[in-house]
Short mmCIF file of C-alpha atoms and ligand atoms in Angstrom, two decimals:
data_model
loop_
_atom_site.label_atom_id
_atom_site.label_comp_id
_atom_site.label_asym_id
_atom_site.label_seq_id
_atom_site.Cartn_x
_atom_site.Cartn_y
_atom_site.Cartn_z
CA UNK D 150 0.00 0.00 0.00
CA UNK D 151 1.20 3.52 -0.71
CA UNK D 152 2.37 5.98 1.92
CA UNK D 153 0.14 8.67 3.35
CA UNK D 154 1.56 11.32 1.05
CA UNK D 155 0.47 9.41 -2.00
CA UNK D 156 -2.32 11.02 -3.96
CA UNK D 157 -5.62 9.17 -3.84
CA UNK D 158 -6.85 7.74 -7.13
CA UNK D 159 -10.29 8.97 -6.31
CA UNK D 160 -11.72 11.23 -3.68
CA UNK D 161 -15.28 12.18 -2.85
CA UNK D 162 -15.67 15.35 -0.83
CA UNK D 163 -18.94 15.81 0.97
CA UNK D 164 -20.98 14.20 -1.77
CA UNK D 165 -24.77 13.99 -1.56
CA UNK D 166 -27.21 12.52 -4.03
CA UNK D 167 -30.96 12.88 -3.90
CA UNK D 168 -33.59 11.11 -5.94
CA UNK D 169 -37.24 12.12 -5.70
CA UNK D 170 -38.17 11.22 -2.14
CA UNK D 171 -34.84 9.55 -1.28
CA UNK D 172 -31.58 10.86 0.04
CA UNK D 173 -29.38 8.09 -1.42
CA UNK D 174 -26.13 9.69 -0.28
CA UNK D 175 -25.76 12.23 2.47
CA UNK D 176 -22.46 14.11 2.82
CA UNK D 177 -20.14 11.25 2.03
CA UNK D 178 -16.38 11.74 1.94
CA UNK D 179 -14.38 8.86 0.70
CA UNK D 180 -11.02 8.16 -0.89
CA UNK D 181 -9.03 5.32 -2.34
CA UNK D 182 -5.26 5.04 -2.68
CA UNK D 183 -3.26 2.94 -5.16
CA UNK D 184 -3.04 -0.66 -4.03
CA UNK D 185 -5.84 -0.26 -1.50
CA UNK D 186 -8.83 -2.55 -1.45
CA UNK D 187 -11.66 -0.83 0.39
CA UNK D 188 -14.82 -2.68 1.36
CA UNK D 189 -18.01 -0.73 0.94
CA UNK D 190 -20.72 -2.33 3.05
CA UNK D 191 -24.19 -1.54 4.32
CA UNK D 192 -27.78 -2.72 4.23
CA UNK D 193 -29.80 -2.97 1.05
CA UNK D 194 -30.57 0.54 -0.12
CA UNK D 195 -27.76 2.08 1.94
CA UNK D 196 -26.35 3.83 -1.13
CA UNK D 197 -23.40 1.64 -2.15
CA UNK D 198 -24.29 1.29 -5.81
CA UNK D 199 -25.22 4.96 -5.97
CA UNK D 200 -21.75 5.85 -4.68
CA UNK D 201 -20.24 3.57 -7.33
CA UNK D 202 -22.33 5.20 -10.04
CA UNK D 203 -21.25 8.65 -8.95
CA UNK D 204 -17.61 7.64 -9.19
CA UNK D 205 -18.03 6.29 -12.71
CA UNK D 206 -19.93 9.39 -13.82
CA UNK D 207 -23.27 7.67 -14.30
CA UNK D 208 -24.82 10.11 -11.84
CA UNK D 209 -23.80 13.67 -11.01
CA UNK D 210 -23.69 14.52 -7.30
CA UNK D 211 -26.46 16.82 -6.04
CA UNK D 212 -23.84 18.41 -3.78
CA UNK D 213 -20.13 17.99 -3.21
CA UNK D 214 -17.39 17.04 -5.63
CA UNK D 215 -15.52 14.07 -7.04
CA UNK D 216 -11.76 14.26 -7.60
CA UNK D 217 -10.01 11.87 -9.94
CA UNK D 218 -6.24 11.92 -9.58
CA UNK D 219 -6.51 15.32 -7.89
CA UNK D 220 -8.72 16.91 -10.54
CA UNK D 221 -12.21 18.06 -9.64
CA UNK D 222 -14.30 16.35 -12.30
CA UNK D 223 -17.62 17.56 -10.97
CA UNK D 224 -16.70 21.12 -11.92
CA UNK D 225 -15.94 20.05 -15.44
CA UNK D 226 -19.06 19.55 -17.42
CA UNK D 227 -19.41 16.32 -19.27
CA UNK D 228 -17.85 13.90 -16.80
CA UNK D 229 -19.58 10.66 -17.72
CA UNK D 230 -19.09 6.93 -17.93
CA UNK D 231 -16.96 7.30 -21.00
CA UNK D 232 -14.65 9.93 -19.54
CA UNK D 233 -14.31 8.03 -16.28
CA UNK D 234 -13.19 5.01 -18.30
CA UNK D 235 -10.67 7.13 -20.13
CA UNK D 236 -9.37 8.27 -16.73
CA UNK D 237 -8.82 4.66 -15.70
CA UNK D 238 -11.93 3.84 -13.70
CA UNK D 239 -13.54 0.48 -14.37
CA UNK D 240 -16.56 -1.19 -12.88
CA UNK D 241 -17.91 -4.71 -12.70
CA UNK D 242 -21.54 -4.94 -11.74
CA UNK D 243 -24.72 -6.65 -12.70
CA UNK D 244 -26.16 -3.87 -14.77
CA UNK D 245 -23.93 -4.62 -17.65
CA UNK D 246 -22.05 -2.16 -19.73
CA UNK D 247 -21.35 -4.77 -22.34
CA UNK D 248 -23.03 -4.84 -25.72
CA UNK D 249 -25.17 -7.99 -25.69
CA UNK D 250 -25.11 -8.63 -29.44
CA UNK D 251 -21.33 -8.43 -29.70
CA UNK D 252 -19.03 -11.21 -28.59
CA UNK D 253 -16.54 -11.13 -25.72
CA UNK D 254 -13.57 -10.24 -27.87
CA UNK D 255 -15.35 -7.30 -29.48
CA UNK D 256 -16.56 -6.09 -26.12
CA UNK D 257 -13.07 -6.28 -24.69
CA UNK D 258 -11.69 -3.94 -27.28
CA UNK D 259 -14.56 -1.57 -28.02
CA UNK D 260 -13.04 1.84 -28.46
CA UNK D 261 -9.51 0.50 -28.45
CA UNK D 262 -9.25 -1.85 -31.39
CA UNK D 263 -5.70 -2.93 -32.03
CA UNK D 264 -4.86 -1.52 -35.44
CA UNK D 265 -2.25 -2.47 -37.96
CA UNK D 266 -1.85 -0.30 -41.04
CA UNK D 267 -5.15 1.31 -40.14
CA UNK D 268 -6.99 -2.02 -40.13
CA UNK D 269 -8.32 -3.88 -37.12
CA UNK D 270 -5.68 -6.44 -36.22
CA UNK D 271 -7.82 -9.36 -35.13
CA UNK D 272 -4.85 -11.59 -34.47
CA UNK D 273 -3.24 -9.10 -32.12
CA UNK D 274 -6.55 -8.72 -30.33
CA UNK D 275 -6.88 -12.47 -29.96
CA UNK D 276 -3.37 -12.71 -28.57
CA UNK D 277 -3.91 -9.93 -26.08
CA UNK D 278 -7.28 -11.36 -25.04
CA UNK D 279 -5.79 -14.81 -24.55
CA UNK D 280 -3.12 -13.33 -22.30
CA UNK D 281 -5.71 -11.56 -20.17
CA UNK D 282 -7.99 -14.58 -19.92
CA UNK D 283 -5.01 -16.65 -18.93
CA UNK D 284 -4.17 -14.19 -16.16
CA UNK D 285 -7.77 -14.33 -15.00
CA UNK D 286 -7.65 -18.12 -15.04
CA UNK D 287 -10.83 -18.12 -17.11
CA UNK D 288 -11.99 -20.21 -20.02
CA UNK D 289 -15.01 -18.12 -21.02
CA UNK D 290 -15.60 -18.39 -24.76
CA UNK D 291 -14.88 -14.98 -26.31
CA UNK D 292 -16.46 -15.82 -29.64
CA UNK D 293 -20.11 -16.14 -28.59
CA UNK D 294 -22.42 -13.13 -28.21
CA UNK D 295 -22.49 -11.76 -24.68
CA UNK D 296 -26.23 -12.32 -24.41
CA UNK D 297 -25.69 -16.08 -24.58
CA UNK D 298 -23.34 -16.17 -21.58
CA UNK D 299 -24.39 -16.70 -18.00
CA UNK D 300 -24.13 -13.81 -15.55
CA UNK D 301 -20.90 -15.05 -13.97
CA UNK D 302 -19.27 -15.25 -17.39
CA UNK D 303 -20.44 -11.79 -18.33
CA UNK D 304 -18.86 -10.46 -15.19
CA UNK D 305 -15.55 -12.13 -16.00
CA UNK D 306 -15.60 -10.34 -19.35
CA UNK D 307 -16.18 -7.03 -17.58
CA UNK D 308 -13.25 -7.82 -15.32
CA UNK D 309 -11.13 -8.72 -18.36
CA UNK D 310 -12.06 -5.42 -19.90
CA UNK D 311 -10.93 -3.56 -16.80
CA UNK D 312 -7.60 -5.37 -16.92
CA UNK D 313 -7.18 -4.78 -20.66
CA UNK D 314 -7.78 -1.05 -20.36
CA UNK D 315 -5.17 -0.96 -17.59
CA UNK D 316 -7.56 0.67 -15.21
CA UNK D 317 -6.17 2.49 -12.18
CA UNK D 318 -9.09 1.42 -10.10
CA UNK D 319 -11.93 -0.99 -10.34
CA UNK D 320 -15.25 -1.09 -8.56
CA UNK D 321 -16.60 -4.57 -7.92
CA UNK D 322 -20.27 -4.24 -7.09
CA UNK D 323 -21.44 -7.65 -5.85
CA UNK D 324 -19.23 -9.45 -8.28
CA UNK D 325 -19.24 -12.62 -6.22
CA UNK D 326 -23.03 -12.79 -5.81
CA UNK D 327 -23.26 -14.87 -8.98
CA UNK D 328 -20.03 -16.79 -8.53
CA UNK D 329 -19.34 -20.17 -6.98
CA UNK D 330 -16.93 -21.02 -4.21
CA UNK D 331 -14.13 -21.98 -6.59
CA UNK D 332 -14.58 -18.95 -8.81
CA UNK D 333 -14.53 -16.72 -5.74
CA UNK D 334 -11.16 -18.17 -4.68
CA UNK D 335 -9.95 -17.23 -8.13
CA UNK D 336 -11.25 -13.68 -7.71
CA UNK D 337 -9.29 -13.38 -4.44
CA UNK D 338 -6.14 -14.38 -6.29
CA UNK D 339 -6.79 -11.82 -9.04
CA UNK D 340 -7.48 -9.06 -6.53
CA UNK D 341 -4.22 -9.77 -4.72
CA UNK D 342 -2.23 -9.49 -7.95
CA UNK D 343 -4.04 -6.32 -9.03
CA UNK D 344 -3.37 -4.74 -5.63
CA UNK D 345 0.31 -5.52 -5.96
CA UNK D 346 0.28 -3.80 -9.32
CA UNK D 347 -1.02 -0.70 -7.56
CA UNK D 348 -4.62 -0.89 -8.64
CA UNK D 349 -7.18 0.50 -6.20
CA UNK D 350 -10.29 -1.55 -5.60
CA UNK D 351 -13.69 -0.76 -4.16
CA UNK D 352 -15.23 -4.01 -3.05
CA UNK D 353 -18.98 -4.11 -2.48
CA UNK D 354 -20.38 -7.33 -1.06
CA UNK D 355 -22.91 -8.69 1.39
CA UNK D 356 -20.77 -11.74 2.04
CA UNK D 357 -18.77 -10.43 4.91
CA UNK D 358 -16.26 -13.29 5.07
CA UNK D 359 -14.90 -12.03 1.76
CA UNK D 360 -14.07 -8.66 3.25
CA UNK D 361 -11.67 -10.33 5.65
CA UNK D 362 -10.02 -12.21 2.78
CA UNK D 363 -9.09 -9.32 0.53
CA UNK D 364 -9.92 -5.89 1.91
CA UNK D 365 -7.53 -3.54 3.74
CA UNK D 366 -10.02 -0.89 4.78
CA UNK D 367 -13.78 -0.61 5.13
CA UNK D 368 -16.50 1.99 4.97
CA UNK D 369 -19.99 1.38 6.31
CA UNK D 370 -22.92 3.25 4.79
CA UNK D 371 -26.27 3.55 6.51
CA UNK D 372 -29.20 5.36 4.86
CA UNK D 373 -26.74 7.23 2.66
CA UNK D 374 -24.50 8.35 5.50
CA UNK D 375 -21.00 7.16 6.11
CA UNK D 376 -21.15 5.97 9.68
CA UNK D 377 -17.92 4.02 10.16
CA UNK D 378 -14.59 3.72 8.43
CA UNK D 379 -11.38 2.00 9.41
CA UNK D 380 -8.86 -0.78 8.96
CA UNK D 381 -10.21 -4.28 8.44
CA UNK D 382 -7.50 -5.62 10.76
CA UNK D 383 -9.11 -3.73 13.64
CA UNK D 384 -12.56 -5.35 13.42
CA UNK D 385 -14.08 -8.81 13.38
CA UNK D 386 -17.18 -10.11 11.65
CA UNK D 387 -19.53 -9.65 14.60
CA UNK D 388 -18.45 -6.06 15.02
CA UNK D 389 -18.87 -5.39 11.31
CA UNK D 390 -22.39 -6.86 11.37
CA UNK D 391 -23.20 -4.67 14.34
CA UNK D 392 -22.02 -1.58 12.47
CA UNK D 393 -24.04 -2.50 9.40
CA UNK D 394 -27.36 -3.27 11.04
CA UNK D 395 -26.97 -0.94 13.98
CA UNK D 396 -27.55 -3.63 16.60
CA UNK D 397 -25.94 -6.79 17.81
CA UNK D 398 -26.99 -9.93 16.02
CA UNK D 399 -27.15 -12.76 18.45
CA UNK D 400 -28.52 -15.34 16.14
CA UNK D 401 -28.62 -15.52 12.37
CA UNK D 402 -30.38 -18.87 12.10
CA UNK D 403 -33.50 -19.49 14.21
CA UNK D 404 -34.05 -22.95 15.71
CA UNK D 405 -35.53 -25.46 13.26
CA UNK D 406 -39.18 -26.42 13.49
CA UNK D 407 -39.49 -30.01 14.70
CA UNK D 408 -43.10 -30.86 13.93
CA UNK D 409 -43.69 -32.43 10.56
CA UNK D 410 -46.91 -33.43 8.85
CA UNK D 411 -47.57 -35.70 5.89
CA UNK D 412 -45.53 -35.46 2.70
CA UNK D 413 -46.57 -32.50 0.57
CA UNK D 414 -44.45 -33.14 -2.45
CA UNK D 415 -42.93 -36.40 -3.61
CA UNK D 416 -40.82 -37.00 -6.68
CA UNK D 417 -40.09 -40.49 -7.93
CA UNK D 418 -37.57 -41.05 -10.69
CA UNK D 419 -38.19 -37.46 -11.81
CA UNK D 420 -36.15 -36.77 -14.97
CA UNK D 421 -35.73 -34.04 -17.57
CA UNK D 422 -33.46 -35.00 -20.46
CA UNK D 423 -29.91 -33.94 -19.83
CA UNK D 424 -30.76 -31.54 -16.99
CA UNK D 425 -31.47 -34.12 -14.26
CA UNK D 426 -32.30 -37.80 -13.84
CA UNK D 427 -33.90 -40.21 -11.37
CA UNK D 428 -34.63 -37.67 -8.70
CA UNK D 429 -36.35 -39.08 -5.61
CA UNK D 430 -37.33 -36.34 -3.20
CA UNK D 431 -39.83 -35.92 -0.38
CA UNK D 432 -40.83 -32.76 1.45
CA UNK D 433 -43.16 -32.97 4.39
CA UNK D 434 -45.39 -30.24 5.80
CA UNK D 435 -43.28 -28.09 8.09
CA UNK D 436 -40.01 -29.23 6.59
CA UNK D 437 -37.15 -27.33 4.96
CA UNK D 438 -35.21 -29.30 2.41
CA UNK D 439 -32.03 -28.01 0.81
CA UNK D 440 -30.40 -28.82 -2.50
CA UNK D 441 -26.66 -28.26 -2.79
CA UNK D 442 -24.71 -28.57 -6.02
CA UNK D 443 -22.25 -26.83 -8.29
CA UNK D 444 -23.24 -24.67 -11.24
CA UNK D 445 -24.75 -26.90 -13.91
CA UNK D 446 -25.75 -29.61 -11.44
CA UNK D 447 -29.39 -29.14 -12.50
CA UNK D 448 -30.79 -27.48 -9.37
CA UNK D 449 -32.53 -24.56 -11.07
CA UNK D 450 -33.99 -26.86 -13.73
CA UNK D 451 -35.32 -29.16 -11.02
CA UNK D 452 -37.08 -26.34 -9.17
CA UNK D 453 -38.52 -25.07 -12.43
CA UNK D 454 -39.75 -28.54 -13.37
CA UNK D 455 -41.58 -28.81 -10.05
CA UNK D 456 -43.11 -25.41 -10.79
CA UNK D 457 -44.32 -26.53 -14.24
CA UNK D 458 -41.81 -24.31 -15.95
CA UNK D 459 -39.43 -26.91 -17.37
CA UNK D 460 -40.40 -29.96 -19.40
CA UNK D 461 -39.84 -33.31 -17.77
CA UNK D 462 -39.14 -36.52 -19.64
CA UNK D 463 -39.85 -39.12 -17.02
CA UNK D 464 -40.78 -39.99 -13.47
CA UNK D 465 -43.68 -39.00 -11.28
CA UNK D 466 -44.71 -36.13 -9.07
CA UNK D 467 -47.23 -36.38 -6.24
CA UNK D 468 -48.87 -33.45 -4.51
CA UNK D 469 -50.34 -34.51 -1.17
CA UNK D 470 -50.55 -38.07 -2.39
CA UNK D 471 -52.25 -37.20 -5.66
CA UNK D 472 -50.37 -37.73 -8.90
CA UNK D 473 -49.89 -34.44 -10.73
CA UNK D 474 -48.24 -33.20 -13.88
CA UNK D 475 -47.89 -29.45 -14.05
CA UNK D 476 -47.55 -28.31 -17.64
CA UNK D 477 -47.39 -24.66 -16.75
CA UNK D 478 -46.73 -22.54 -13.66
CA UNK D 479 -50.37 -21.52 -13.26
CA UNK D 480 -51.22 -25.17 -12.49
CA UNK D 481 -48.53 -25.30 -9.78
CA UNK D 482 -49.59 -21.93 -8.36
CA UNK D 483 -53.20 -23.15 -8.10
CA UNK D 484 -52.06 -26.05 -5.91
CA UNK D 485 -50.12 -23.67 -3.67
CA UNK D 486 -46.56 -23.67 -4.98
CA UNK D 487 -44.51 -20.49 -5.29
CA UNK D 488 -41.13 -20.05 -6.97
CA UNK D 489 -38.61 -17.39 -6.00
CA UNK D 490 -36.29 -17.58 -9.00
CA UNK D 491 -32.57 -16.86 -9.04
CA UNK D 492 -32.91 -14.23 -11.76
CA UNK D 493 -35.35 -12.00 -9.94
CA UNK D 494 -35.09 -9.16 -12.43
CA UNK D 495 -36.01 -11.28 -15.39
CA UNK D 496 -38.33 -13.84 -13.86
CA UNK D 497 -39.46 -12.75 -10.44
CA UNK D 498 -40.68 -9.23 -11.01
CA UNK D 499 -42.51 -7.09 -13.53
CA UNK D 500 -40.02 -4.26 -13.45
CA UNK D 501 -42.33 -1.42 -14.51
CA UNK D 502 -45.10 -2.47 -12.11
CA UNK D 503 -45.21 -0.88 -8.69
CA UNK D 504 -44.67 -2.65 -5.38
CA UNK D 505 -48.35 -3.41 -4.75
CA UNK D 506 -49.01 -4.82 -8.20
CA UNK D 507 -45.99 -7.08 -8.06
CA UNK D 508 -46.97 -8.48 -4.70
CA UNK D 509 -50.58 -9.17 -5.62
CA UNK D 510 -49.88 -10.62 -9.07
CA UNK D 511 -50.41 -14.32 -8.21
CA UNK D 512 -53.34 -13.50 -5.91
CA UNK D 513 -55.38 -11.26 -8.21
CA UNK D 514 -58.40 -13.59 -8.17
CA UNK D 515 -58.86 -12.93 -4.49
CA UNK D 516 -59.42 -9.22 -5.16
CA UNK D 517 -61.81 -9.69 -8.06
CA UNK D 518 -65.33 -9.64 -6.71
CA UNK D 519 -67.25 -8.34 -9.67
CA UNK D 520 -64.95 -5.37 -9.90
CA UNK D 521 -61.40 -5.11 -8.65
CA UNK D 522 -61.15 -4.40 -4.90
CA UNK D 523 -58.29 -1.93 -5.14
CA UNK D 524 -58.37 -0.81 -1.53
CA UNK D 525 -58.17 -4.36 -0.21
CA UNK D 526 -55.46 -5.18 -2.68
CA UNK D 527 -53.39 -2.22 -1.50
CA UNK D 528 -53.94 -2.92 2.17
CA UNK D 529 -53.03 -6.59 2.02
CA UNK D 530 -49.96 -5.95 -0.12
CA UNK D 531 -48.86 -3.27 2.34
CA UNK D 532 -49.29 -5.60 5.25
CA UNK D 533 -47.05 -8.23 3.74
CA UNK D 534 -44.50 -5.66 2.61
CA UNK D 535 -44.33 -4.34 6.16
CA UNK D 536 -44.01 -7.82 7.58
CA UNK D 537 -41.07 -8.35 5.23
CA UNK D 538 -39.69 -4.91 6.10
CA UNK D 539 -39.54 -3.83 2.47
CA UNK D 540 -38.07 -0.35 2.28
CA UNK D 541 -40.20 1.20 -0.44
CA UNK D 542 -43.44 3.08 -0.92
CA UNK D 543 -46.38 1.07 -2.29
CA UNK D 544 -46.70 3.05 -5.52
CA UNK D 545 -43.00 2.98 -6.33
CA UNK D 546 -42.04 1.07 -9.44
CA UNK D 547 -39.76 -1.83 -8.50
CA UNK D 548 -37.17 -1.04 -11.14
CA UNK D 549 -35.46 1.58 -8.96
CA UNK D 550 -35.40 -0.46 -5.76
CA UNK D 551 -32.19 -1.88 -4.35
CA UNK D 552 -31.55 -5.55 -5.05
CA UNK D 553 -32.39 -6.73 -1.57
CA UNK D 554 -35.70 -4.96 -1.53
CA UNK D 555 -36.60 -6.42 -4.90
CA UNK D 556 -35.94 -9.89 -3.55
CA UNK D 557 -38.15 -9.27 -0.54
CA UNK D 558 -40.97 -8.31 -2.90
CA UNK D 559 -40.68 -11.58 -4.81
CA UNK D 560 -40.95 -13.48 -1.55
CA UNK D 561 -43.81 -11.25 -0.39
CA UNK D 562 -45.96 -12.20 -3.33
CA UNK D 563 -45.91 -15.89 -2.40
CA UNK D 564 -46.49 -15.09 1.25
CA UNK D 565 -49.61 -13.15 0.23
CA UNK D 566 -50.66 -15.98 -2.10
CA UNK D 567 -50.53 -18.17 1.01
CA UNK D 568 -48.41 -20.77 -0.79
CA UNK D 569 -47.90 -24.14 0.86
CA UNK D 570 -44.59 -24.97 -0.75
CA UNK D 571 -41.99 -22.29 -1.34
CA UNK D 572 -39.28 -22.99 -3.88
CA UNK D 573 -36.35 -20.70 -3.13
CA UNK D 574 -33.62 -20.51 -5.75
CA UNK D 575 -30.72 -18.69 -4.09
CA UNK D 576 -33.03 -16.58 -1.93
CA UNK D 577 -30.38 -14.44 -0.29
CA UNK D 578 -28.28 -13.53 -3.29
CA UNK D 579 -27.41 -9.86 -2.93
CA UNK D 580 -29.26 -9.59 0.37
CA UNK D 581 -27.75 -7.76 3.33
CA UNK D 582 -26.90 -9.58 6.52
CA UNK D 583 -29.83 -8.17 8.49
CA UNK D 584 -32.34 -9.03 5.77
CA UNK D 585 -30.81 -12.50 5.41
CA UNK D 586 -31.54 -13.15 9.06
CA UNK D 587 -35.10 -11.91 8.45
CA UNK D 588 -35.53 -14.32 5.56
CA UNK D 589 -34.27 -17.21 7.70
CA UNK D 590 -36.67 -16.16 10.40
CA UNK D 591 -39.46 -16.09 7.85
CA UNK D 592 -38.57 -19.62 6.76
CA UNK D 593 -38.81 -20.64 10.40
CA UNK D 594 -42.20 -18.97 10.77
CA UNK D 595 -43.55 -20.49 7.57
CA UNK D 596 -42.57 -23.99 8.64
CA UNK D 597 -43.97 -23.48 12.13
CA UNK D 598 -47.30 -22.89 10.34
CA UNK D 599 -46.88 -26.16 8.48
CA UNK D 600 -45.63 -24.67 5.22
CA UNK D 601 -42.80 -26.37 3.38
CA UNK D 602 -39.68 -24.98 1.75
CA UNK D 603 -37.10 -26.19 -0.74
CA UNK D 604 -33.95 -24.07 -0.84
CA UNK D 605 -31.23 -24.11 -3.46
CA UNK D 606 -28.16 -22.17 -2.44
CA UNK D 607 -24.45 -21.97 -3.18
CA UNK D 608 -23.84 -20.98 0.45
CA UNK D 609 -23.46 -24.15 2.46
CA UNK D 610 -23.59 -22.26 5.72
CA UNK D 611 -27.07 -21.11 4.75
CA UNK D 612 -28.25 -24.62 3.87
CA UNK D 613 -26.81 -26.11 7.03
CA UNK D 614 -28.39 -23.37 9.15
CA UNK D 615 -31.89 -23.50 7.64
CA UNK D 616 -32.53 -27.04 6.37
CA UNK D 617 -33.58 -30.25 8.07
CA UNK D 618 -32.17 -32.32 5.26
CA UNK D 619 -29.88 -31.47 2.35
CA UNK D 620 -29.84 -33.34 -0.94
CA UNK D 621 -26.50 -33.11 -2.71
CA UNK D 622 -26.76 -32.97 -6.49
CA UNK D 623 -23.96 -33.79 -8.89
CA UNK D 624 -24.31 -33.68 -12.67
CA UNK D 625 -28.07 -34.04 -12.66
CA UNK D 626 -28.39 -36.74 -10.01
CA UNK D 627 -28.82 -36.82 -6.27
CA UNK D 628 -25.70 -38.29 -4.69
CA UNK D 629 -26.93 -38.44 -1.15
CA UNK D 630 -29.13 -36.76 1.41
CA UNK D 631 -27.51 -35.52 4.59
CA UNK D 632 -29.10 -34.65 7.91
CA UNK D 633 -28.20 -34.48 11.58
CA UNK D 634 -24.53 -35.09 12.37
CA UNK D 635 -23.64 -35.38 8.69
CA UNK D 636 -24.74 -31.83 7.98
CA UNK D 637 -21.19 -30.45 7.86
CA UNK D 638 -19.41 -28.35 5.24
CA UNK D 639 -16.64 -30.85 4.65
CA UNK D 640 -18.96 -33.80 4.20
CA UNK D 641 -21.20 -31.90 1.77
CA UNK D 642 -18.26 -30.52 -0.23
CA UNK D 643 -16.86 -34.00 -0.81
CA UNK D 644 -20.26 -35.10 -2.15
CA UNK D 645 -20.63 -31.93 -4.24
CA UNK D 646 -17.56 -32.92 -6.19
CA UNK D 647 -18.99 -36.35 -6.80
CA UNK D 648 -16.49 -38.05 -4.50
N1 ATP E 2197 -32.32 6.01 -10.16
C1 ATP E 2197 -32.92 6.03 -8.98
N2 ATP E 2197 -34.08 6.68 -8.80
C2 ATP E 2197 -34.69 6.73 -7.59
N3 ATP E 2197 -34.21 6.14 -6.49
C3 ATP E 2197 -33.06 5.47 -6.60
C4 ATP E 2197 -32.35 5.38 -7.84
N4 ATP E 2197 -31.23 4.65 -7.64
C5 ATP E 2197 -31.24 4.31 -6.34
N5 ATP E 2197 -32.32 4.81 -5.71
C6 ATP E 2197 -32.62 4.68 -4.27
O1 ATP E 2197 -31.48 5.11 -3.57
C7 ATP E 2197 -31.24 4.31 -2.42
C8 ATP E 2197 -29.85 3.69 -2.49
O2 ATP E 2197 -29.85 2.69 -3.49
P1 ATP E 2197 -28.55 1.84 -3.87
O3 ATP E 2197 -28.90 1.05 -5.07
O4 ATP E 2197 -27.38 2.75 -3.95
O5 ATP E 2197 -28.40 0.88 -2.60
P2 ATP E 2197 -27.34 -0.28 -2.32
O6 ATP E 2197 -26.62 0.07 -1.09
O7 ATP E 2197 -26.54 -0.53 -3.54
O8 ATP E 2197 -28.31 -1.52 -2.01
P3 ATP E 2197 -28.17 -3.12 -2.36
O9 ATP E 2197 -27.30 -3.71 -1.31
O10 ATP E 2197 -29.56 -3.64 -2.23
O11 ATP E 2197 -27.63 -3.24 -3.74
C9 ATP E 2197 -32.37 3.30 -2.39
O12 ATP E 2197 -33.37 3.80 -1.55
C10 ATP E 2197 -32.85 3.27 -3.83
O13 ATP E 2197 -34.19 2.88 -3.91
MG1 MG E 2198 -26.32 -2.18 -4.88
#
């Protein structure tokens, strides 16, 4: 890390940012030196992404100023995403700045095509790209259009782009939310090398263990205000949680419900082509069942098949003892099944609908008595939103909400629909530590009422803490089902790898 006299790469002086009705940032001062990795943490909606977007010139501060390499760029008109890039600021986040129709290679070199005799030198580009991908330890195919890649791959390309443009600093906004354990280890390695090369990094994540792996310093935001800042070496995880949620957290996982009823869902030899085969699964009333597995193990396909959203090719499904075959989600919803998908923005929400209309979507029938009962609809949606502690006004369109609040709305709609079986596909992705605990508590409350839950999650700690039993899936098949004493990280990991 550089000495104190070293000029910061970036500095925010007393920056505020208001949106209609929201003070997203409130007098924030913040700086980053070469070689420093600073964690930016805080609850959903605290203002982290807004801060990132101000740095990259996507938003202009309402007050205060941004300095890049000592120059006040807020004074200069026309500081925008393009000029921030030219000044060496890169960002990796889930709202992509890649061009979906172009392939990885083209995206890597947009604006900086290697030229030879005035012509684009494709070979040189390929060589350079191969070097970068090698450094990143990645095998993402650079010849297919970006839109055909999965989110994790898209993010690797953004990272590659940052490296190729020799950025001075890079903002990683929840980069690891879509990555797997192994890929995250790789990210740690990359960050360490980049730091040594003098790159500054702003690291935004809700997975606090990561902060202790790679970050030197931290800043905690709360309702747009910077409330704590310091050296990571001086704090531990409990203290950091306390700073983030403003209170001590004694218990993240509530005790498991121990009263089970009859089986609600049973799968026998359930199969869907290449996605998964011979799945035998039982969930009883009041039970939480987990599914662990690596990317591509078939977990998401399995949940979707149960929900009538993915075609099966064999096997049987029983709902409360009765043989069923859901050909579309509406049939599953009618029986009382709700899916919280992993891609909430594409599948879980209607982005231009407001909070109320998203929550009541699967329950509309209930409010149709001759004419639409708008008042009832609003009241019931509000009740659930409050129960879930959604931070938003009822009429707000969900597109502008923070990720965590969007997720809570997806869950809210199935709570209102009074579902009996909740299918959760990575329910706490991008969710802050306080809200995670609330979701776990909710799972506990649902099961105490006799509801059932199936959870798919890459976080083993989460599965171990919330599930009675965990099925381990490997290449489309269940390897084993662990419970009780066997519910340990090491045992599950060995099964995850098919050992
Ligand atoms: N373009 C916008 N218009 C209106 N409000 C916005 C806009 N962008 C963000 N907000 C609001 O500003 C606040 C801060 O949002 P921001 O996305 O920065 O939070 P965050 O800390 O990144 O949260 P998360 O952890 O959920 O990603 C939230 O209340 C959000 O709803
Ligand atoms: Mg954010």
